[in-house]
Coordinates of N, CA and C in Angstrom, one line a residue:
M240 N 63.6 -50.8 -55.0 CA 62.8 -49.5 -55.6 C 63.7 -49.0 -56.8
E241 N 62.8 -48.6 -57.6 CA 62.9 -48.1 -59.0 C 63.7 -46.7 -58.9
K242 N 64.8 -46.5 -59.9 CA 65.7 -45.5 -59.9 C 65.9 -45.2 -61.2
I243 N 66.3 -43.8 -61.3 CA 66.5 -43.3 -62.9 C 68.1 -43.7 -63.3
K244 N 67.9 -44.7 -64.5 CA 69.3 -45.0 -64.9 C 69.9 -44.0 -65.9
N245 N 68.9 -43.4 -66.8 CA 69.2 -42.7 -67.8 C 68.1 -41.7 -68.4
I246 N 68.5 -40.7 -69.0 CA 67.4 -39.9 -69.5 C 68.2 -39.3 -70.9
W247 N 67.1 -38.9 -71.9 CA 67.5 -38.4 -73.1 C 66.2 -37.8 -73.6
F248 N 66.3 -37.0 -74.6 CA 65.3 -36.2 -75.2 C 65.3 -36.4 -76.8
D249 N 63.9 -36.5 -77.4 CA 63.5 -36.7 -78.4 C 62.3 -36.4 -79.0
N250 N 61.8 -35.6 -80.1 CA 60.7 -35.3 -80.6 C 59.8 -34.6 -79.6
N251 N 60.4 -33.7 -78.8 CA 59.7 -32.8 -77.9 C 59.2 -33.5 -76.7
R252 N 60.1 -34.7 -76.3 CA 59.7 -35.4 -75.1 C 61.1 -35.7 -74.3
I253 N 60.7 -36.0 -73.2 CA 62.1 -36.6 -72.1 C 61.6 -37.9 -71.9
Y254 N 62.8 -38.9 -72.1 CA 62.4 -40.1 -71.8 C 63.3 -40.6 -70.8
M255 N 62.9 -41.5 -69.9 CA 63.6 -42.1 -69.0 C 63.9 -43.5 -68.6
R256 N 64.9 -44.1 -68.5 CA 65.2 -45.7 -68.5 C 65.4 -45.8 -67.2
S257 N 64.7 -46.7 -66.4 CA 64.7 -46.9 -65.0 C 65.7 -48.2 -64.7
T258 N 66.1 -48.2 -63.6 CA 67.0 -49.2 -63.2 C 66.3 -50.5 -63.3
E259 N 65.0 -50.7 -63.4 CA 64.1 -51.9 -63.7 C 63.8 -52.1 -65.1
N260 N 64.5 -51.4 -65.9 CA 64.4 -51.2 -67.3 C 63.2 -50.8 -67.9
R261 N 62.4 -50.2 -67.0 CA 61.1 -49.3 -67.7 C 61.5 -48.1 -68.3
L262 N 60.8 -47.9 -69.5 CA 60.9 -46.7 -70.4 C 59.6 -46.0 -70.3
L263 N 60.0 -44.8 -69.7 CA 58.8 -43.9 -69.3 C 59.0 -42.4 -69.9
S264 N 58.2 -41.7 -70.6 CA 58.3 -40.3 -71.2 C 57.3 -39.4 -70.9
R265 N 57.7 -38.2 -70.8 CA 56.9 -37.2 -70.6 C 57.0 -36.0 -71.4
P266 N 55.7 -35.3 -72.2 CA 56.1 -34.3 -72.9 C 56.9 -32.9 -72.4
L267 N 57.7 -32.3 -73.3 CA 58.3 -31.3 -72.7 C 57.6 -30.1 -72.5
E268 N 56.4 -30.0 -72.9 CA 55.4 -29.2 -72.3 C 55.3 -29.2 -70.9
A269 N 55.1 -30.2 -70.4 CA 55.1 -30.7 -68.8 C 56.1 -29.8 -68.2
Y270 N 57.4 -29.3 -68.9 CA 58.4 -28.9 -68.0 C 58.8 -27.6 -69.0
P271 N 58.3 -26.5 -69.2 CA 58.5 -25.3 -69.8 C 60.0 -25.0 -70.1
E272 N 60.5 -24.9 -68.7 CA 62.0 -24.7 -68.6 C 62.9 -25.6 -69.5
L273 N 62.4 -26.7 -69.6 CA 63.3 -27.7 -70.5 C 62.8 -27.6 -72.1
K274 N 61.6 -27.3 -72.1 CA 61.1 -27.0 -73.5 C 61.8 -25.6 -74.2
D275 N 61.9 -24.7 -73.2 CA 62.4 -23.6 -73.9 C 64.1 -23.6 -73.8
A276 N 64.8 -24.6 -73.3 CA 66.0 -24.8 -73.1 C 66.8 -25.0 -74.5
S277 N 67.9 -25.0 -74.8 CA 68.8 -25.5 -76.0 C 68.9 -27.0 -75.6
A278 N 69.4 -27.7 -76.7 CA 69.7 -29.1 -76.6 C 71.0 -29.2 -75.6
E279 N 72.0 -28.2 -75.8 CA 73.1 -28.4 -75.0 C 72.7 -28.4 -73.5
Q280 N 71.7 -27.3 -73.2 CA 71.3 -27.1 -72.0 C 70.4 -28.2 -71.4
R281 N 69.4 -28.8 -72.3 CA 68.8 -30.0 -71.6 C 69.8 -31.3 -71.3
N282 N 71.1 -31.3 -72.3 CA 71.9 -32.5 -71.7 C 73.0 -32.2 -70.8
D283 N 72.6 -31.1 -70.1 CA 73.8 -30.6 -69.1 C 73.0 -30.9 -67.7
F284 N 72.7 -32.2 -67.6 CA 72.1 -32.5 -66.1 C 72.9 -33.6 -65.5
T285 N 72.6 -33.7 -64.2 CA 73.1 -34.7 -63.3 C 71.9 -35.4 -62.7
I286 N 72.0 -36.8 -62.6 CA 71.1 -37.6 -61.8 C 71.8 -37.7 -60.2
D287 N 71.0 -37.6 -59.4 CA 71.7 -37.5 -58.0 C 71.8 -38.8 -57.6
E288 N 72.6 -38.9 -56.6 CA 73.3 -40.2 -56.1 C 72.3 -41.4 -55.6
D289 N 71.3 -40.9 -55.1 CA 70.1 -42.0 -55.0 C 69.1 -42.3 -56.2
G290 N 69.7 -41.9 -57.2 CA 68.8 -42.1 -58.6 C 67.6 -41.7 -58.5
M291 N 67.1 -40.8 -57.6 CA 65.8 -40.1 -57.7 C 65.3 -39.0 -58.2
A292 N 66.4 -38.4 -58.6 CA 66.0 -36.9 -59.0 C 67.2 -36.6 -60.2
I293 N 66.7 -35.5 -61.1 CA 67.5 -35.1 -62.1 C 67.7 -33.4 -61.9
R294 N 69.0 -32.9 -61.7 CA 69.0 -31.6 -61.8 C 69.9 -31.0 -63.0
W295 N 69.2 -30.0 -63.5 CA 69.9 -29.0 -64.6 C 70.4 -27.7 -63.8
E296 N 71.7 -27.9 -63.5 CA 72.3 -26.6 -62.8 C 71.9 -25.1 -63.3
T297 N 72.3 -25.2 -65.0 CA 72.3 -24.2 -65.4 C 71.0 -23.6 -65.8
L298 N 70.1 -24.2 -65.8 CA 68.5 -23.8 -66.0 C 67.8 -23.7 -64.4
D299 N 68.4 -24.0 -63.4 CA 68.0 -24.1 -62.2 C 66.6 -24.7 -62.0
A300 N 66.9 -26.0 -62.6 CA 65.5 -26.8 -62.6 C 65.6 -28.4 -62.2
D301 N 64.8 -28.8 -61.6 CA 64.9 -30.2 -61.0 C 63.9 -31.1 -61.3
M302 N 63.7 -32.2 -61.5 CA 62.9 -33.4 -61.6 C 62.9 -34.6 -60.9
H303 N 61.8 -35.1 -60.2 CA 61.8 -36.2 -59.5 C 61.5 -37.4 -60.2
I304 N 61.7 -38.5 -60.0 CA 61.4 -39.6 -60.8 C 59.8 -39.9 -60.8
S305 N 59.1 -39.3 -59.8 CA 57.8 -39.4 -59.7 C 57.2 -38.5 -60.9
S306 N 57.7 -37.7 -61.1 CA 57.3 -36.9 -62.3 C 56.9 -37.8 -63.7
F307 N 57.6 -38.7 -63.9 CA 57.7 -39.6 -65.0 C 56.3 -40.5 -64.9
Y308 N 55.9 -40.6 -63.7 CA 54.4 -41.6 -63.3 C 53.5 -40.8 -63.9
E309 N 53.6 -39.5 -63.9 CA 52.2 -38.8 -64.3 C 51.8 -38.9 -66.1
T310 N 50.6 -39.1 -66.1 CA 50.1 -39.4 -67.6 C 49.5 -38.4 -68.3
T311 N 49.2 -37.0 -67.8 CA 48.6 -36.1 -68.6 C 49.4 -35.8 -69.7
E312 N 48.9 -35.7 -70.6 CA 49.4 -35.3 -72.0 C 49.0 -33.9 -72.3
P313 N 49.6 -32.9 -73.2 CA 49.2 -31.7 -73.5 C 47.7 -31.7 -74.3
N314 N 47.1 -30.6 -73.8 CA 45.8 -30.6 -74.3 C 45.6 -28.9 -74.8
P315 N 46.4 -28.5 -76.1 CA 46.1 -27.4 -76.6 C 45.1 -26.6 -76.9
Q316 N 43.8 -27.5 -76.8 CA 42.4 -26.9 -77.2 C 41.9 -26.3 -75.6
N317 N 42.3 -25.5 -75.1 CA 42.0 -24.8 -73.7 C 41.8 -23.3 -73.9
E318 N 41.4 -22.6 -72.9 CA 40.9 -21.4 -72.9 C 42.0 -20.6 -72.9
V319 N 43.0 -20.7 -72.1 CA 44.1 -20.0 -71.9 C 45.1 -20.1 -73.0
A320 N 45.3 -21.3 -73.6 CA 46.0 -21.3 -75.0 C 45.4 -20.4 -75.8
A321 N 43.9 -20.5 -76.0 CA 43.2 -19.8 -77.0 C 43.6 -18.2 -76.9
M322 N 43.9 -17.9 -75.7 CA 43.9 -16.5 -75.4 C 45.5 -16.2 -76.0
F323 N 46.2 -16.8 -75.6 CA 47.7 -16.7 -76.1 C 47.9 -16.9 -77.8
N324 N 47.0 -17.8 -78.2 CA 47.2 -17.9 -79.4 C 46.5 -16.5 -80.4
R325 N 45.5 -15.9 -79.8 CA 45.1 -14.7 -80.2 C 46.1 -13.6 -80.3
F326 N 46.8 -13.8 -79.3 CA 47.9 -12.6 -79.1 C 49.1 -13.0 -79.1
P327 N 49.8 -13.8 -80.0 CA 51.1 -14.3 -79.8 C 52.1 -13.6 -79.6
W328 N 52.3 -12.3 -79.6 CA 53.3 -11.3 -79.4 C 53.4 -11.0 -78.0
L329 N 52.3 -11.5 -77.4 CA 52.5 -11.4 -75.7 C 53.4 -12.0 -75.0
N330 N 54.2 -11.6 -74.0 CA 55.2 -12.2 -73.5 C 54.8 -12.8 -72.1
V331 N 54.8 -14.1 -72.2 CA 54.5 -15.3 -71.1 C 54.9 -15.0 -69.7
S332 N 56.3 -14.4 -69.7 CA 57.0 -14.0 -68.6 C 56.1 -12.9 -67.9
E333 N 56.0 -11.9 -68.9 CA 55.1 -10.7 -68.3 C 54.0 -10.8 -67.8
V334 N 53.3 -11.7 -68.5 CA 51.7 -11.8 -68.1 C 51.9 -12.8 -66.6
A335 N 52.7 -13.6 -66.6 CA 52.7 -14.3 -65.6 C 53.0 -13.2 -64.4
R336 N 53.9 -12.4 -64.4 CA 54.4 -11.2 -63.3 C 53.3 -10.7 -63.1
A337 N 52.3 -10.5 -64.0 CA 51.5 -9.3 -63.9 C 50.4 -9.9 -63.0
I338 N 50.1 -11.1 -63.0 CA 49.3 -12.0 -62.1 C 49.7 -12.8 -60.8
G339 N 51.1 -12.4 -60.9 CA 51.8 -12.8 -59.6 C 51.8 -14.5 -59.6
I340 N 51.9 -15.1 -60.8 CA 52.6 -16.5 -60.7 C 53.8 -16.8 -61.6
N341 N 54.4 -18.1 -61.5 CA 55.5 -18.3 -61.9 C 55.2 -18.4 -63.4
K342 N 56.4 -18.3 -64.4 CA 56.2 -18.4 -65.7 C 55.9 -19.9 -66.0
S343 N 56.5 -20.9 -65.6 CA 56.4 -22.2 -65.9 C 55.0 -22.5 -65.6
L344 N 54.5 -22.3 -64.3 CA 52.9 -22.6 -64.3 C 52.2 -22.1 -65.3
L345 N 52.3 -20.8 -65.6 CA 51.6 -20.2 -66.6 C 51.6 -21.0 -68.1
A346 N 53.0 -21.2 -68.3 CA 53.1 -22.3 -69.6 C 52.3 -23.6 -69.4
R347 N 52.2 -24.1 -68.3 CA 51.7 -25.3 -68.4 C 50.1 -25.2 -68.4
Y348 N 49.6 -24.1 -68.0 CA 48.2 -23.7 -68.5 C 48.1 -23.7 -69.7
I349 N 48.9 -22.9 -70.4 CA 48.9 -22.7 -72.0 C 48.9 -24.3 -72.7
Y350 N 49.8 -24.9 -72.3 CA 49.9 -26.2 -73.0 C 49.0 -27.2 -72.8
G351 N 48.2 -26.9 -71.6 CA 46.9 -27.8 -71.2 C 47.7 -29.0 -70.4
I352 N 48.6 -28.9 -69.5 CA 49.3 -29.9 -68.7 C 48.4 -29.9 -67.3
S353 N 48.5 -28.5 -66.9 CA 47.8 -28.0 -65.7 C 46.4 -27.4 -66.0
K354 N 45.5 -27.5 -65.3 CA 44.0 -26.9 -65.3 C 44.0 -25.9 -64.3
P355 N 43.8 -24.4 -64.6 CA 44.0 -23.4 -63.9 C 42.5 -23.3 -63.4
S356 N 42.4 -22.7 -62.2 CA 40.8 -22.5 -61.6 C 40.2 -21.5 -62.5
E357 N 38.9 -21.4 -62.1 CA 38.0 -20.4 -62.7 C 38.7 -19.0 -62.3
Q358 N 39.2 -19.0 -61.0 CA 39.4 -17.6 -60.7 C 41.0 -17.3 -61.4
R359 N 41.6 -18.2 -61.5 CA 43.0 -18.1 -62.1 C 42.7 -17.7 -63.7
V360 N 41.7 -18.4 -64.3 CA 41.6 -17.8 -65.6 C 41.0 -16.4 -65.9
Q361 N 40.2 -16.0 -64.8 CA 39.6 -14.7 -64.7 C 40.8 -13.8 -64.4
Q362 N 41.8 -14.3 -63.7 CA 42.8 -13.2 -63.5 C 43.8 -13.1 -64.8
I363 N 43.7 -14.1 -65.5 CA 44.5 -13.9 -66.9 C 43.8 -13.1 -67.8
R364 N 42.4 -13.3 -67.8 CA 41.7 -12.3 -68.5 C 41.8 -10.9 -68.2
E365 N 41.8 -10.6 -66.8 CA 41.9 -9.4 -66.5 C 43.1 -8.7 -66.8
A366 N 44.3 -9.5 -66.9 CA 45.7 -9.1 -67.3 C 45.7 -8.5 -68.8
F367 N 45.1 -9.5 -69.5 CA 44.6 -9.0 -71.0 C 44.1 -7.9 -71.2
H368 N 43.1 -7.6 -70.3 CA 42.1 -6.6 -70.6 C 43.0 -5.3 -70.1
S369 N 43.8 -5.4 -69.1 CA 44.6 -4.2 -68.4 C 45.5 -3.9 -69.5
F370 N 46.2 -4.9 -69.9 CA 47.0 -4.6 -71.3 C 46.7 -3.9 -72.5
G371 N 45.6 -4.2 -72.7 CA 44.5 -3.7 -73.8 C 44.4 -2.2 -73.5
R372 N 43.9 -1.9 -72.4 CA 43.4 -0.6 -71.9 C 45.0 0.3 -71.9
E373 N 46.1 -0.3 -71.5 CA 47.3 0.2 -71.5 C 47.9 0.7 -73.0
L374 N 47.5 -0.2 -73.8 CA 47.7 -0.1 -75.3 C 47.1 1.2 -76.0
Q375 N 45.6 1.2 -75.3 CA 44.8 2.2 -76.1 C 45.1 3.4 -75.8
S376 N 45.7 3.6 -74.4 CA 46.0 5.0 -73.9 C 47.3 5.8 -74.3
A377 N 48.1 4.7 -74.9 CA 49.3 4.9 -75.5 C 49.4 5.9 -76.9

Protein backbone atom coordinates (compact mmCIF):
# COMPACT_ATOMS: atom_id res chain seq x y z
CA MET A 1 0.00 0.00 0.00
CA GLU A 2 1.30 3.43 -0.99
CA LYS A 3 2.18 5.74 1.91
CA ILE A 4 3.47 9.26 2.38
CA LYS A 5 7.26 9.34 2.48
CA ASN A 6 7.80 13.11 2.47
CA ILE A 7 6.09 16.41 1.65
CA TRP A 8 7.35 19.88 0.78
CA PHE A 9 6.10 23.17 -0.61
CA ASP A 10 7.15 25.17 -3.67
CA ASN A 11 5.55 27.56 -6.16
CA ASN A 12 2.16 27.63 -4.37
CA ARG A 13 1.90 23.86 -4.39
CA ILE A 14 2.28 21.04 -1.90
CA TYR A 15 4.27 18.03 -3.13
CA MET A 16 4.22 14.48 -1.84
CA ARG A 17 6.72 11.70 -2.53
CA SER A 18 5.23 8.30 -1.79
CA THR A 19 6.92 5.14 -0.58
CA GLU A 20 6.36 3.86 -4.13
CA ASN A 21 8.49 6.80 -5.32
CA ARG A 22 5.53 8.54 -6.96
CA LEU A 23 5.58 12.34 -6.99
CA LEU A 24 2.18 14.00 -6.66
CA SER A 25 1.23 17.62 -6.06
CA ARG A 26 -1.79 19.80 -5.38
CA PRO A 27 -2.30 23.56 -5.55
CA LEU A 28 -2.34 25.31 -2.20
CA GLU A 29 -5.67 26.86 -3.23
CA ALA A 30 -7.14 23.43 -2.49
CA TYR A 31 -6.10 23.90 1.15
CA PRO A 32 -6.75 27.52 2.13
CA GLU A 33 -5.48 26.94 5.67
CA LEU A 34 -2.09 26.01 4.16
CA LYS A 35 -2.19 28.75 1.52
CA ASP A 36 -2.73 31.38 4.21
CA ALA A 37 -0.05 29.91 6.50
CA SER A 38 3.54 31.07 6.79
CA ALA A 39 6.37 28.88 5.51
CA GLU A 40 7.24 28.08 9.12
CA GLN A 41 3.68 26.95 9.86
CA ARG A 42 3.53 24.85 6.69
CA ASN A 43 6.76 23.08 7.57
CA ASP A 44 5.58 22.30 11.10
CA PHE A 45 3.85 19.00 10.23
CA THR A 46 3.95 15.36 11.21
CA ILE A 47 3.21 12.31 9.10
CA ASP A 48 1.20 9.79 11.10
CA GLU A 49 2.62 6.38 12.00
CA ASP A 50 0.84 4.51 9.23
CA GLY A 51 1.99 7.05 6.59
CA MET A 52 -1.54 7.84 5.44
CA ALA A 53 -2.10 11.34 6.81
CA ILE A 54 -0.36 14.62 7.60
CA ARG A 55 -1.13 16.79 10.62
CA TRP A 56 -0.40 20.49 11.16
CA GLU A 57 -1.07 20.88 14.86
CA THR A 58 -0.55 24.66 14.96
CA LEU A 59 -2.99 25.13 12.05
CA ASP A 60 -5.41 22.44 13.28
CA ALA A 61 -5.32 20.96 9.78
CA ASP A 62 -5.12 17.41 8.46
CA MET A 63 -4.62 15.92 5.02
CA HIS A 64 -5.05 12.31 3.92
CA ILE A 65 -2.92 10.74 1.19
CA SER A 66 -6.07 10.41 -0.93
CA SER A 67 -6.12 14.23 -1.26
CA PHE A 68 -3.10 13.97 -3.54
CA TYR A 69 -5.03 11.75 -5.96
CA GLU A 70 -7.52 14.55 -6.72
CA THR A 71 -6.74 16.24 -10.02
CA THR A 72 -8.93 19.36 -9.92
CA GLU A 73 -6.85 22.47 -10.53
CA PRO A 74 -7.89 26.01 -9.58
CA ASN A 75 -10.33 27.81 -11.85
CA PRO A 76 -10.26 31.48 -10.87
CA GLN A 77 -12.77 32.32 -13.63
CA ASN A 78 -15.92 31.59 -11.67
CA GLU A 79 -18.86 33.60 -10.33
CA VAL A 80 -17.86 33.50 -6.67
CA ALA A 81 -14.31 34.62 -7.47
CA ALA A 82 -15.71 37.46 -9.58
CA MET A 83 -17.81 38.67 -6.63
CA PHE A 84 -14.79 38.77 -4.33
CA ASN A 85 -12.57 40.32 -7.02
CA ARG A 86 -15.10 43.13 -7.35
CA PHE A 87 -14.99 43.78 -3.59
CA PRO A 88 -11.47 42.71 -2.49
CA TRP A 89 -11.82 44.44 0.89
CA LEU A 90 -14.49 41.94 1.99
CA ASN A 91 -13.34 39.57 4.69
CA VAL A 92 -13.78 35.94 3.57
CA SER A 93 -14.18 34.75 7.17
CA GLU A 94 -17.00 37.21 7.82
CA VAL A 95 -18.83 36.34 4.61
CA ALA A 96 -18.50 32.62 5.43
CA ARG A 97 -19.81 33.25 8.93
CA ALA A 98 -22.75 35.26 7.54
CA ILE A 99 -23.88 32.37 5.35
CA GLY A 100 -23.05 29.68 7.91
CA ILE A 101 -20.21 27.83 6.21
CA ASN A 102 -16.54 27.20 6.95
CA LYS A 103 -14.02 29.79 5.68
CA SER A 104 -11.96 27.10 3.94
CA LEU A 105 -15.01 25.91 1.97
CA LEU A 106 -15.77 29.45 0.82
CA ALA A 107 -12.10 29.87 -0.13
CA ARG A 108 -12.30 26.67 -2.22
CA TYR A 109 -15.30 28.17 -4.03
CA ILE A 110 -13.38 31.40 -4.64
CA TYR A 111 -10.33 29.55 -5.99
CA GLY A 112 -12.51 27.32 -8.14
CA ILE A 113 -11.41 24.08 -6.46
CA SER A 114 -14.97 23.29 -5.34
CA LYS A 115 -18.13 24.20 -7.22
CA PRO A 116 -20.98 25.60 -5.14
CA SER A 117 -24.60 24.70 -5.83
CA GLU A 118 -26.81 27.42 -7.32
CA GLN A 119 -28.48 27.68 -3.91
CA ARG A 120 -25.09 28.36 -2.27
CA VAL A 121 -24.21 30.98 -4.90
CA GLN A 122 -27.55 32.65 -4.15
CA GLN A 123 -26.71 32.66 -0.41
CA ILE A 124 -23.40 34.36 -1.18
CA ARG A 125 -25.15 36.95 -3.39
CA GLU A 126 -27.68 37.63 -0.62
CA ALA A 127 -24.88 38.12 1.91
CA PHE A 128 -23.26 40.70 -0.40
CA HIS A 129 -26.61 42.48 -0.81
CA SER A 130 -27.13 42.48 2.95
CA PHE A 131 -23.67 44.00 3.50
CA GLY A 132 -24.48 46.65 0.90
CA ARG A 133 -27.76 47.58 2.61
CA GLU A 134 -25.93 47.83 5.95
CA LEU A 135 -23.30 50.11 4.44
CA GLN A 136 -25.96 52.35 2.88
CA SER A 137 -27.73 52.80 6.19
CA ALA A 138 -24.54 53.80 8.01
